[in-house]
Backbone as numpy.savetxt, mean C-alpha at the origin, in Angstrom:
# Nx Ny Nz CAx CAy CAz Cx Cy Cz
1.88 -16.00 -3.92 2.65 -15.09 -3.93 2.60 -13.88 -3.39
3.20 -13.14 -2.50 2.95 -12.20 -1.71 4.15 -11.24 -1.82
3.84 -9.87 -1.23 4.96 -8.82 -1.66 4.95 -7.81 -0.46
6.09 -7.12 -0.18 6.21 -6.17 0.75 6.65 -4.90 -0.22
6.17 -3.82 0.02 6.48 -2.81 -0.95 6.28 -1.27 -0.12
7.41 -0.86 0.28 7.60 0.19 1.19 7.55 1.38 0.44
7.07 2.60 0.67 7.51 4.17 -0.10 8.77 4.47 0.96
9.88 4.78 0.03 10.84 4.97 0.84 11.23 6.49 1.01
10.36 6.81 1.98 10.44 8.24 2.72 10.83 8.58 4.15
11.11 7.15 4.59 11.29 7.47 6.35 12.09 6.26 6.65
12.57 6.17 7.81 13.19 4.97 8.23 12.25 3.53 8.29
12.80 2.62 8.52 12.18 1.12 8.77 11.88 1.34 10.16
10.31 1.71 10.50 9.76 1.83 11.78 9.14 0.60 12.24
8.68 0.67 13.19 7.71 -0.50 13.66 6.46 -0.91 12.96
6.14 0.11 12.38 4.86 -0.04 11.60 5.19 -0.94 10.58
6.12 -0.31 9.77 6.79 -1.01 8.40 7.19 -2.55 8.65
7.80 -2.70 9.86 8.31 -4.20 10.05 7.12 -4.93 10.25
5.99 -4.64 11.03 4.62 -5.01 11.19 4.29 -5.65 9.77
4.11 -5.12 8.81 3.57 -5.06 7.61 4.54 -5.88 6.81
5.88 -6.02 6.93 6.67 -6.72 6.50 6.48 -8.23 6.81
6.63 -8.10 8.14 6.46 -9.47 8.91 5.29 -10.32 8.68
3.98 -9.75 8.95 2.82 -10.13 8.41 2.70 -10.76 6.86
3.26 -9.91 5.70 3.38 -10.26 4.57 4.07 -11.54 4.19
5.70 -11.54 4.82 6.21 -12.43 4.68 5.75 -13.74 5.20
5.46 -13.74 6.65 4.75 -14.83 7.17 3.68 -15.74 6.49
2.78 -14.67 5.94 1.57 -15.21 4.98 2.22 -16.02 3.98
3.00 -15.51 3.44 3.47 -16.15 2.18 4.21 -17.18 2.29
5.34 -17.53 3.17 6.39 -18.53 3.43 5.09 -19.49 4.25
4.32 -19.54 5.15 3.74 -20.19 5.80 2.65 -21.22 4.75
2.29 -20.72 3.85 1.77 -21.27 2.53 2.68 -21.49 1.71
3.95 -21.87 1.57 4.88 -22.44 0.39 4.82 -21.55 -0.50
4.73 -20.32 -0.37 4.59 -19.07 -1.51 5.93 -18.64 -1.48
6.04 -17.72 -2.27 7.33 -16.68 -2.60 6.91 -15.35 -1.80
8.11 -14.75 -1.53 7.80 -13.41 -1.02 8.66 -12.11 -1.86
8.28 -11.59 -2.26 8.62 -10.24 -3.29 8.90 -9.16 -2.23
9.88 -8.21 -2.72 9.86 -6.77 -2.35 10.10 -6.03 -3.14
9.25 -5.07 -3.15 9.01 -3.84 -4.29 9.07 -2.59 -3.66
9.97 -1.75 -3.98 10.44 -0.40 -3.94 9.56 0.66 -4.67
8.20 1.08 -3.80 7.33 1.87 -4.61 7.85 3.44 -4.46
8.56 3.74 -5.37 9.37 5.01 -5.41 8.95 5.71 -6.75
7.74 5.47 -7.03 7.00 6.03 -8.61 7.22 7.51 -8.20
6.37 8.04 -7.04 6.40 9.49 -6.53 7.89 9.87 -6.17
8.51 10.01 -7.29 10.00 10.34 -6.87 10.36 11.68 -6.08
9.33 12.69 -6.01 9.40 13.85 -5.15 9.64 13.12 -3.59
8.89 12.07 -3.49 8.92 12.20 -1.91 9.72 11.00 -1.36
10.40 10.48 -2.20 11.60 9.54 -2.14 12.79 10.11 -1.80
13.20 9.67 -0.54 14.69 10.43 0.11 15.98 9.42 -0.22
16.80 10.10 -1.06 18.25 9.16 -1.49 18.60 8.48 -0.07
18.72 7.09 -0.52 19.88 6.16 0.17 18.70 5.60 1.43
17.19 5.97 1.51 16.68 5.46 2.46 15.94 3.98 2.00
15.91 3.64 0.77 15.65 2.32 0.21 16.68 1.38 0.85
17.89 1.75 0.43 18.79 0.96 0.72 19.10 0.39 2.13
18.87 1.94 2.84 18.88 1.49 4.40 17.75 0.48 4.72
16.74 0.53 4.25 15.48 -0.45 4.67 15.83 -1.45 4.41
16.43 -1.89 3.21 16.64 -3.50 2.71 17.40 -3.84 3.53
18.91 -3.38 4.01 19.79 -3.83 4.85 19.22 -3.76 6.25
18.26 -3.04 6.84 17.33 -3.45 7.97 16.57 -4.75 7.93
16.05 -5.05 6.90 15.03 -6.08 6.78 16.06 -7.31 6.66
17.14 -7.31 6.23 18.17 -8.29 6.20 18.66 -8.53 7.78
18.89 -7.54 8.28 19.68 -8.08 9.72 18.24 -8.30 10.69
17.26 -8.13 9.98 15.92 -8.75 11.08 15.78 -10.28 10.34
16.55 -10.82 9.61 16.20 -11.88 9.07 15.12 -12.21 8.06
14.82 -11.18 7.11 14.08 -11.34 6.30 14.86 -11.51 4.95
14.41 -12.62 3.92 14.87 -13.03 3.04 13.51 -13.04 1.70
14.04 -12.37 0.89 13.03 -12.35 -0.28 13.62 -13.08 -1.60
12.48 -13.08 -2.61 12.77 -14.05 -3.67 12.85 -12.92 -4.89
13.89 -13.58 -5.80 14.26 -12.74 -6.77 14.91 -11.40 -6.69
14.52 -10.47 -7.58 15.45 -9.24 -7.36 14.43 -8.25 -6.92
14.66 -6.95 -6.25 14.13 -5.97 -5.76 13.49 -5.28 -7.22
12.08 -5.04 -7.27 11.85 -4.08 -8.30 11.70 -2.71 -7.87
12.24 -1.85 -8.71 11.96 -0.60 -8.49 10.88 0.16 -9.26
9.86 0.96 -8.59 8.91 1.70 -9.66 9.74 2.58 -10.48
10.36 3.59 -9.68 10.93 4.80 -10.68 11.44 4.05 -11.81
11.89 2.97 -11.94 12.48 2.38 -13.38 11.46 1.94 -14.42
10.08 2.05 -14.02 9.10 1.49 -14.80 8.26 2.42 -15.44
8.76 3.40 -15.66 7.79 4.65 -16.07 6.93 4.17 -17.32
7.76 3.67 -18.25 7.30 3.14 -19.71 6.17 2.23 -19.51
6.48 1.27 -18.58 5.56 0.17 -18.44 3.97 0.81 -17.80
4.24 1.98 -16.91 2.74 2.28 -16.72 2.11 3.20 -17.80
3.30 4.00 -18.46 2.60 4.96 -19.74 1.83 3.82 -20.60
2.44 2.68 -20.74 1.70 1.77 -21.63 0.19 1.33 -21.00
0.08 1.15 -19.91 -1.22 1.09 -19.38 -2.36 2.12 -19.33
-1.76 3.32 -19.13 -2.39 4.37 -19.34 -3.00 4.49 -20.79
-2.47 4.05 -21.61 -2.50 4.14 -23.12 -3.63 2.90 -23.31
-3.65 2.09 -22.71 -4.70 1.09 -22.75 -6.08 1.54 -22.17
-6.07 2.49 -21.29 -7.16 3.08 -20.31 -7.72 3.78 -21.47
-6.99 4.90 -22.09 -7.26 5.82 -23.06 -8.11 5.18 -24.28
-7.54 4.20 -24.75 -8.17 3.44 -25.85 -9.68 2.98 -25.61
-9.76 2.62 -23.97 -10.88 1.96 -23.76 -11.70 3.25 -23.03
-11.39 4.20 -23.30 -12.41 5.31 -23.08 -12.68 5.33 -21.38
-11.66 4.72 -20.76 -11.93 4.79 -19.44 -11.21 5.78 -18.37
-10.41 6.76 -19.29 -9.97 7.84 -18.61 -10.13 9.34 -19.38
-9.98 10.63 -18.80 -10.08 11.49 -19.39 -9.16 12.94 -18.98
-8.70 13.63 -19.73 -7.49 14.70 -19.27 -8.80 15.71 -18.43
-7.95 16.28 -17.37 -8.41 16.71 -16.67 -7.73 18.42 -16.64
-7.97 19.54 -16.51 -7.59 20.81 -16.43 -7.52 21.57 -15.31
-8.29 21.08 -14.09 -8.41 21.22 -12.97 -7.00 21.28 -11.95
-6.86 22.33 -11.20 -5.74 22.31 -10.57 -6.31 22.10 -9.02
-5.41 21.85 -7.80 -5.84 21.60 -6.83 -6.81 22.81 -6.07
-6.23 23.84 -6.36 -6.71 25.51 -5.67 -8.01 25.40 -6.36
-8.46 25.08 -7.68 -9.53 25.19 -8.12 -10.63 24.22 -7.67
-10.20 23.07 -7.76 -11.11 22.26 -6.75 -11.45 22.41 -5.35
-10.40 23.05 -4.78 -10.80 23.13 -3.14 -11.66 24.59 -3.24
-11.69 25.20 -4.25 -12.87 26.61 -4.20 -13.90 26.22 -4.95
-14.17 24.82 -5.34 -15.71 24.46 -5.59 -16.74 24.50 -4.17
-17.73 25.27 -4.52 -18.54 25.59 -3.26 -19.30 24.31 -2.95
-19.38 23.94 -1.69 -19.84 22.63 -0.92 -19.10 21.51 -1.46
-17.99 21.42 -1.72 -16.95 20.06 -2.29 -17.24 19.34 -1.03
-17.52 17.88 -1.48 -17.66 16.92 -0.77 -16.19 16.11 -0.62
-15.91 15.48 0.90 -15.01 14.74 0.99 -15.04 13.40 0.32
-14.20 12.97 0.00 -13.97 11.50 -0.74 -13.65 10.86 0.72
-13.96 9.60 0.71 -13.92 8.48 1.74 -12.34 8.53 2.35
-11.30 8.90 1.73 -9.97 8.57 2.58 -9.72 10.30 3.10
-10.54 11.18 2.93 -10.56 12.50 3.60 -9.96 13.53 2.32
-9.86 13.09 1.24 -9.31 14.00 -0.02 -10.90 14.75 -0.61
-10.52 15.58 -1.22 -11.82 16.37 -1.78 -12.18 15.51 -2.99
-13.46 15.12 -3.20 -13.76 14.20 -4.06 -14.05 15.09 -5.10
-13.76 14.65 -6.75 -13.70 15.36 -7.55 -15.11 15.74 -7.87
-15.54 16.66 -8.73 -16.69 17.33 -8.69 -17.18 16.69 -10.13
-16.28 16.29 -11.01 -16.65 15.96 -12.58 -16.54 16.97 -13.45
-15.98 18.22 -12.79 -15.91 19.50 -13.91 -15.37 18.96 -15.30
-14.46 18.14 -15.84 -13.80 17.95 -17.07 -14.43 16.51 -17.59
-15.53 15.84 -16.84 -15.63 14.24 -17.42 -16.05 14.64 -18.54
-16.73 15.46 -19.15 -17.27 15.56 -20.41 -16.68 16.23 -21.65
-15.60 16.59 -20.78 -14.74 17.61 -21.88 -14.23 18.52 -21.08
-13.07 19.29 -21.74 -12.29 20.30 -21.32 -13.01 21.41 -21.16
-13.04 22.47 -20.03 -13.93 23.73 -20.56 -13.10 24.60 -21.45
-13.75 25.51 -21.93 -13.49 26.50 -22.79 -11.92 27.13 -22.58
-10.76 26.92 -23.54 -9.36 27.22 -23.07 -8.78 26.38 -21.80
-9.47 25.50 -21.38 -8.76 24.45 -20.32 -7.65 23.74 -21.05
-6.47 23.48 -20.58 -5.48 22.66 -20.95 -5.38 21.17 -20.24
-5.27 20.21 -20.69 -4.88 19.04 -19.77 -4.00 18.98 -19.09
-4.03 18.88 -17.66 -3.03 18.79 -16.48 -2.80 17.26 -16.09
-3.97 16.60 -15.64 -3.67 15.34 -15.34 -4.63 14.36 -16.07
-4.64 13.20 -16.13 -5.69 12.15 -16.32 -6.11 11.28 -15.41
-7.75 11.52 -15.36 -8.37 10.66 -14.37 -9.26 9.60 -14.64
-9.63 8.60 -14.04 -9.93 7.60 -14.28 -11.62 7.80 -14.14
-12.36 7.15 -14.86 -14.07 7.26 -14.57 -14.41 6.42 -13.62
-14.90 6.94 -12.36 -15.54 6.09 -11.32 -16.79 5.81 -11.76
-17.02 4.34 -11.35 -18.41 4.03 -11.37 -18.50 2.62 -10.76
-19.96 2.20 -10.44 -19.98 1.29 -9.84 -19.73 0.99 -8.34
-20.04 -0.20 -7.88 -19.79 -0.40 -6.66 -18.88 -1.81 -6.57
-17.80 -1.55 -5.77 -16.72 -2.85 -5.42 -16.72 -3.36 -4.17
-17.08 -4.48 -4.48 -17.16 -5.67 -3.28 -16.04 -6.52 -3.07
-15.43 -6.65 -2.05 -14.44 -7.72 -1.54 -14.27 -7.91 -0.26
-14.00 -9.38 0.02 -13.63 -10.01 1.40 -12.05 -9.79 1.87
-11.72 -8.66 2.98 -10.29 -8.67 3.17 -10.46 -9.79 4.13
-9.33 -10.73 4.13 -8.91 -11.90 4.89 -8.94 -11.30 6.38
-8.76 -10.26 6.86 -8.71 -9.73 8.44 -9.64 -9.05 8.44
-9.92 -7.92 7.59 -11.31 -6.84 8.15 -12.72 -7.48 7.59
-12.65 -8.41 7.08 -13.91 -8.86 6.56 -14.81 -8.30 5.31
-15.89 -8.08 5.11 -16.36 -7.58 3.97 -16.48 -6.08 3.76
-15.93 -5.73 2.68 -15.79 -4.38 2.41 -16.72 -4.02 1.42
-17.12 -2.90 0.87 -17.88 -2.33 -0.08 -17.83 -0.63 -0.35
-17.56 -0.08 -1.66 -17.56 1.09 -1.70 -17.86 1.23 -3.14
-18.53 2.51 -2.76 -19.35 2.78 -4.12 -18.37 4.35 -4.90
-17.86 3.58 -6.01 -16.40 4.67 -6.25 -17.02 6.10 -6.63
-18.04 5.99 -7.49 -18.71 7.38 -7.43 -18.90 8.31 -6.46
-19.68 7.53 -5.43 -20.04 8.12 -4.34 -19.01 8.70 -3.14
-18.15 7.53 -2.84 -17.19 7.76 -2.01 -15.86 8.21 -2.18
-15.60 8.15 -3.52 -14.22 8.48 -4.17 -14.30 9.65 -5.22
-15.03 9.29 -6.20 -14.71 10.44 -7.67 -14.07 9.79 -8.21
-13.79 10.18 -9.65 -13.12 10.23 -10.61 -11.53 10.57 -9.91
-10.80 9.29 -10.24 -9.41 9.61 -9.52 -8.22 9.54 -10.33
-7.41 10.04 -10.13 -5.92 10.44 -10.87 -5.25 9.16 -11.03
-4.99 8.83 -12.28 -3.84 7.62 -12.90 -2.80 8.72 -13.41
-2.70 9.77 -13.72 -1.52 10.56 -13.94 -1.50 11.77 -13.43
-0.73 12.26 -12.58 -0.62 13.62 -12.02 -0.24 14.55 -12.91
-0.66 16.10 -12.91 0.07 17.19 -13.27 1.53 17.15 -13.32
1.97 16.97 -12.28 3.42 16.85 -12.73 4.20 15.48 -13.46
3.37 15.12 -13.98 3.81 13.82 -15.04 4.53 12.31 -14.11
3.88 12.42 -12.75 4.25 11.26 -11.90 2.96 10.60 -11.94
3.18 9.03 -12.33 2.09 8.36 -12.00 1.56 8.07 -11.01
0.41 7.70 -10.78 -0.18 7.68 -9.61 -0.06 6.22 -9.13
0.11 6.19 -7.63 0.13 4.83 -6.78 -0.83 3.62 -7.42
-1.96 4.13 -7.52 -3.00 2.82 -7.58 -2.62 2.45 -9.10
-2.26 3.14 -10.03 -1.90 2.57 -11.46 -0.62 1.55 -11.58
-0.08 2.13 -10.73 1.77 1.63 -10.80 1.43 0.34 -9.97
0.65 0.24 -8.59 0.69 -0.97 -8.05 -0.14 -2.03 -8.68
-1.23 -1.84 -9.46 -1.71 -2.55 -10.04 -1.05 -3.57 -11.42
-0.24 -2.63 -12.22 0.41 -2.94 -13.05 1.67 -3.93 -12.95
2.41 -3.59 -11.48 3.40 -4.40 -10.79 2.73 -5.65 -10.31
1.59 -5.59 -9.66 1.23 -6.81 -9.08 0.99 -7.72 -10.33
0.17 -7.71 -11.16 -0.10 -8.28 -12.25 1.22 -8.89 -12.96
2.42 -7.83 -12.99 3.42 -8.59 -13.87 4.17 -9.30 -13.16
4.31 -9.07 -11.64 5.38 -9.76 -10.95 4.16 -11.47 -10.16
3.31 -11.63 -10.51 2.32 -12.63 -10.42 1.87 -12.72 -9.01
1.71 -11.46 -8.42 1.43 -11.57 -7.03 -0.67 -11.90 -6.62
-0.30 -12.74 -5.95 -1.81 -13.46 -5.71 -2.14 -13.07 -4.59
-1.77 -12.53 -3.41 -1.96 -12.38 -2.10 -1.41 -11.15 -1.68
-2.15 -9.93 -1.30 -1.34 -8.74 -0.82 -1.69 -8.57 0.51
-0.69 -8.47 1.23 -1.00 -8.23 2.94 -0.48 -7.18 3.14
-1.02 -5.98 3.95 -0.17 -4.91 3.98 -1.19 -4.10 4.87
-0.76 -2.96 5.41 -1.56 -2.33 6.33 -2.74 -1.57 6.00
-3.45 -1.52 7.17 -4.92 -1.00 7.07 -4.98 0.45 6.54
-4.06 1.32 6.50 -3.92 2.65 5.77 -4.06 2.77 4.38
-3.90 1.13 3.88 -3.95 1.26 2.45 -5.53 0.62 1.93
-6.37 -0.05 3.09 -7.88 -0.66 2.77 -8.56 0.54 2.03
-8.30 1.68 1.98 -9.04 2.72 1.26 -8.96 2.64 -0.19
-7.62 2.43 -0.73 -7.05 2.02 -1.83 -7.90 1.06 -2.71
-7.81 0.01 -1.82 -8.47 -1.46 -2.31 -9.32 -1.34 -3.46
-10.28 -0.35 -3.62 -11.51 -0.80 -4.38 -11.02 0.14 -5.81
-10.15 1.33 -5.64 -9.65 1.73 -6.81 -8.91 0.75 -7.75
-8.00 -0.01 -6.87 -7.03 -0.93 -7.40 -7.99 -2.07 -8.05
-8.94 -2.50 -7.42 -9.64 -3.62 -8.02 -10.32 -3.20 -9.37
-10.87 -1.88 -9.30 -11.26 -1.30 -10.40 -10.61 -0.92 -11.85
-9.32 -0.91 -11.49 -8.12 -0.82 -12.42 -8.04 -2.38 -13.13
-7.94 -3.20 -12.09 -7.62 -4.46 -12.27 -8.73 -4.96 -13.44
-9.82 -4.46 -13.03 -11.08 -4.98 -14.05 -10.86 -4.22 -15.16
-10.50 -2.80 -15.73 -10.57 -2.12 -16.69 -9.42 -2.68 -17.56
-8.45 -3.12 -16.66 -7.35 -3.46 -17.70 -6.93 -4.99 -17.95
-7.97 -5.50 -17.13 -8.17 -7.27 -17.74 -7.14 -7.87 -17.08
-6.78 -7.39 -15.55 -5.61 -7.88 -14.64 -6.19 -8.84 -13.84
-5.47 -9.87 -13.26 -6.12 -10.67 -12.06 -6.37 -9.89 -11.08
-7.29 -10.36 -9.97 -7.38 -9.44 -8.69 -6.79 -10.50 -7.49
-5.81 -9.98 -6.97 -5.08 -10.73 -5.67 -6.17 -10.73 -4.85
-6.12 -11.91 -3.80 -6.45 -11.58 -2.36 -6.08 -10.70 -1.39
-6.79 -10.03 -0.47 -6.41 -8.90 -0.17 -6.32 -8.99 1.76
-5.57 -8.75 2.49 -5.71 -8.81 3.93 -4.78 -7.57 4.43
-5.61 -6.68 5.19 -4.96 -5.44 5.73 -4.83 -5.70 7.28
-3.72 -5.57 7.65 -3.15 -5.75 9.12 -3.28 -4.32 9.88
-3.41 -4.64 11.17 -3.94 -3.23 12.03 -2.49 -2.15 11.82
-2.86 -1.13 11.60 -1.88 0.04 11.93 -1.08 0.34 13.09
0.18 0.29 13.22 0.53 0.87 14.38 0.71 2.22 14.54
0.10 2.93 15.97 0.16 4.13 15.85 0.97 4.51 17.42
1.21 5.70 17.25 1.95 6.29 18.60 0.96 6.60 19.86
1.47 7.35 20.78 0.71 7.53 22.03 -0.51 8.36 21.63
-0.40 9.37 20.37 -1.58 10.15 20.26 -2.15 9.69 19.33
-2.31 8.28 19.02 -3.16 7.81 18.02 -2.87 8.02 16.82
-1.70 8.54 16.21 -1.01 8.78 15.05 -0.48 7.84 14.33
-0.72 7.25 12.87 0.08 6.16 12.73 1.48 6.76 12.37
2.18 5.43 12.79 3.96 5.90 12.53 4.07 6.18 11.16
4.86 7.23 11.03 5.34 7.63 9.82 6.31 8.60 9.70
6.96 9.02 8.39 8.13 10.23 8.83 7.44 11.61 9.02
6.27 11.63 9.01 5.34 13.09 9.37 5.43 13.03 10.67
5.04 11.87 11.61 4.70 11.86 12.76 6.24 11.54 13.81
7.16 11.63 12.95 8.45 11.78 13.61 8.70 9.97 14.22
8.20 9.00 13.49 8.51 7.73 13.89 9.91 7.20 13.81
10.37 6.46 15.10 11.81 6.36 15.14 11.94 4.91 14.67
13.26 4.72 14.17 13.75 3.33 13.36 13.42 2.34 14.45
13.27 1.19 13.55 13.52 -0.04 14.67 14.88 -0.30 15.21
15.02 -0.41 16.37 16.02 -1.16 16.88 16.85 -2.06 16.44
17.59 -1.72 15.69 18.62 -2.92 14.96 19.57 -3.74 15.79
19.67 -3.30 16.90 20.47 -4.10 17.84 19.81 -5.09 18.48
18.41 -5.23 18.49 17.79 -6.08 19.26 16.94 -6.54 18.55
17.07 -7.30 17.26 16.11 -7.68 16.47 15.33 -8.93 16.97
15.55 -9.84 17.92 14.81 -10.65 18.43 13.91 -10.25 19.22
13.95 -9.22 19.86 13.09 -8.53 20.98 12.02 -7.90 20.01
12.38 -6.86 18.94 11.59 -6.36 18.16 10.51 -7.18 17.02
11.28 -8.19 16.80 10.61 -9.37 16.31 9.41 -9.95 16.77
9.65 -10.17 18.53 8.61 -10.92 19.24 7.72 -9.86 19.28
8.10 -8.90 19.48 7.13 -7.55 19.89 6.07 -7.48 18.66
6.44 -7.40 17.50 5.75 -7.44 16.39 4.75 -8.58 16.20
5.18 -9.90 16.21 4.12 -10.89 16.50 3.23 -10.94 17.49
3.61 -10.56 18.48 2.68 -10.23 19.64 1.51 -9.08 19.11
2.03 -7.84 18.40 1.18 -6.97 17.92 0.08 -7.74 16.89
0.49 -8.68 16.31 -0.03 -9.44 15.23 -0.82 -10.44 15.95
-1.02 -10.57 17.22 -2.13 -11.44 17.80 -1.34 -12.97 17.67
-0.29 -12.82 17.44 0.46 -14.53 17.37 0.84 -15.09 18.57
0.77 -14.43 19.96 1.06 -14.80 21.16 2.28 -15.71 21.45
3.32 -14.91 21.16 4.85 -15.49 21.36 5.09 -16.12 22.64
5.84 -17.31 22.65 5.78 -17.55 24.22 7.07 -16.95 24.88
6.81 -17.11 26.47 7.75 -16.20 26.98 9.46 -16.71 26.83
10.00 -15.94 26.86 11.50 -16.03 26.33 12.06 -15.87 25.12
10.85 -15.87 23.97 11.43 -15.90 22.63 11.85 -14.71 22.24
11.80 -13.35 22.82 12.56 -12.36 22.80 14.04 -12.22 22.79
14.25 -13.50 23.78 15.74 -14.05 24.29 16.68 -14.69 23.27
15.81 -15.41 22.26 16.21 -16.31 21.52 16.95 -15.89 20.29
17.68 -16.53 19.42 17.92 -15.90 18.08 17.13 -15.94 17.20
17.64 -14.82 16.20 16.79 -14.65 15.08 16.17 -15.67 14.25
16.94 -16.65 14.11 16.90 -17.80 13.33 15.57 -18.53 14.10
15.65 -18.59 15.48 14.91 -19.41 16.41 13.56 -18.59 16.53
13.34 -17.24 16.42 11.94 -16.48 16.39 11.40 -16.62 15.20
12.37 -16.73 13.84 11.38 -17.10 12.51 11.06 -18.47 12.54
11.77 -19.39 13.25 11.25 -20.61 13.19 10.35 -20.70 13.70
9.81 -20.13 14.96 8.85 -20.34 15.58 7.69 -19.65 14.92
7.92 -18.37 14.32 6.75 -17.60 14.06 6.27 -18.51 12.35
7.02 -19.51 11.81 6.72 -19.70 10.66 5.77 -20.97 10.97
6.12 -21.85 12.05 5.31 -22.92 12.36 3.89 -22.62 12.97
3.86 -21.21 13.78 2.70 -20.89 14.67 1.90 -19.89 13.75
2.33 -19.34 12.84 1.35 -18.36 12.22 -0.04 -18.63 11.60
-0.62 -17.62 12.20 -2.13 -18.14 11.53 -2.70 -16.37 11.66
-3.23 -16.15 10.22 -3.69 -15.14 9.88 -5.11 -14.74 10.94
-5.88 -15.61 11.02 -7.06 -15.37 11.34 -6.96 -15.26 13.11
-5.65 -15.29 13.59 -5.45 -14.28 14.83 -5.04 -12.88 15.04
-4.73 -12.54 13.60 -4.70 -10.84 13.78 -5.57 -10.11 13.89
-5.66 -9.31 14.91 -6.83 -8.32 15.13 -7.60 -7.87 14.50
-8.81 -7.85 14.43 -9.93 -7.30 13.28 -10.21 -5.71 13.68
-9.16 -4.81 13.55 -9.07 -3.79 13.78 -8.09 -2.84 13.01
-8.55 -1.43 12.95 -7.84 -0.80 12.10 -6.49 -0.44 12.25
-6.08 0.30 13.83 -5.15 0.77 14.23 -5.24 0.11 15.85
-3.76 0.23 16.17 -3.23 -0.50 17.49 -1.86 0.42 17.80
-2.01 0.63 18.99 -0.87 1.39 19.76 0.40 0.52 19.81
1.37 0.86 19.56 2.72 0.08 19.62 2.85 -0.34 21.20
3.50 -1.57 21.21 3.51 -2.26 22.56 4.39 -1.59 23.50
4.56 -1.63 24.72 5.51 -0.91 25.61 5.50 0.72 25.55
């Protein structure tokens, strides 16, 4: 069972469509179910109406999902329960540090994802007068996993990431915690998504282990970039996919994913494009690369 889980902060652009298409085809090709989840747990980032527009766009492009759409913003009690389990196991600790204080730490090291690596200030207890702002997971050990597209991955959590946030200072549950809880509850067995989330996978496997949850198989597809080499996103002013030409866009996405669609498929119907894609889908043909420019 696979899933597509966008963050509703911008339109359905080509990169989002690629992730949706790859995850849907991998699930359907193997006779599995495909789920859609709206990852709006970070409510300050969610733009009203965007999620509904994305769902409508997916339907126009011929996507059909199983069951009801799950909305993270409606599941804070479930994430709170998971955090309590982590507290009971001694796997998390309260942190009094602000972002400014962490940025002012001399010789601050960068984590693998480019953020500041937590220096362990509150790991053994809050400093005198300190009040808890966030809750952090104690990072430790080396996580190894085989990605079905990108190959073997290895990350030393303490060295490459540091103690990471489970509950933010503003009361918002971290993406890492929410996603593992949802994947387990929905019975997700295969996660196919963009390579921009490859750096999150070790933390998610770490949390799955701490919470006693099953670990899905992972496959990370190349991320679509613009002419400047930037990931398509709201921040880089990515344009919405052309909803007036679904077969053409779907065919371009198949080519981006290394599926070699035949000439003329972009002029077929949406149903015909999907039929060809389902019959010919091969995950092993997806380019083993983290970033690729948008075709055309």
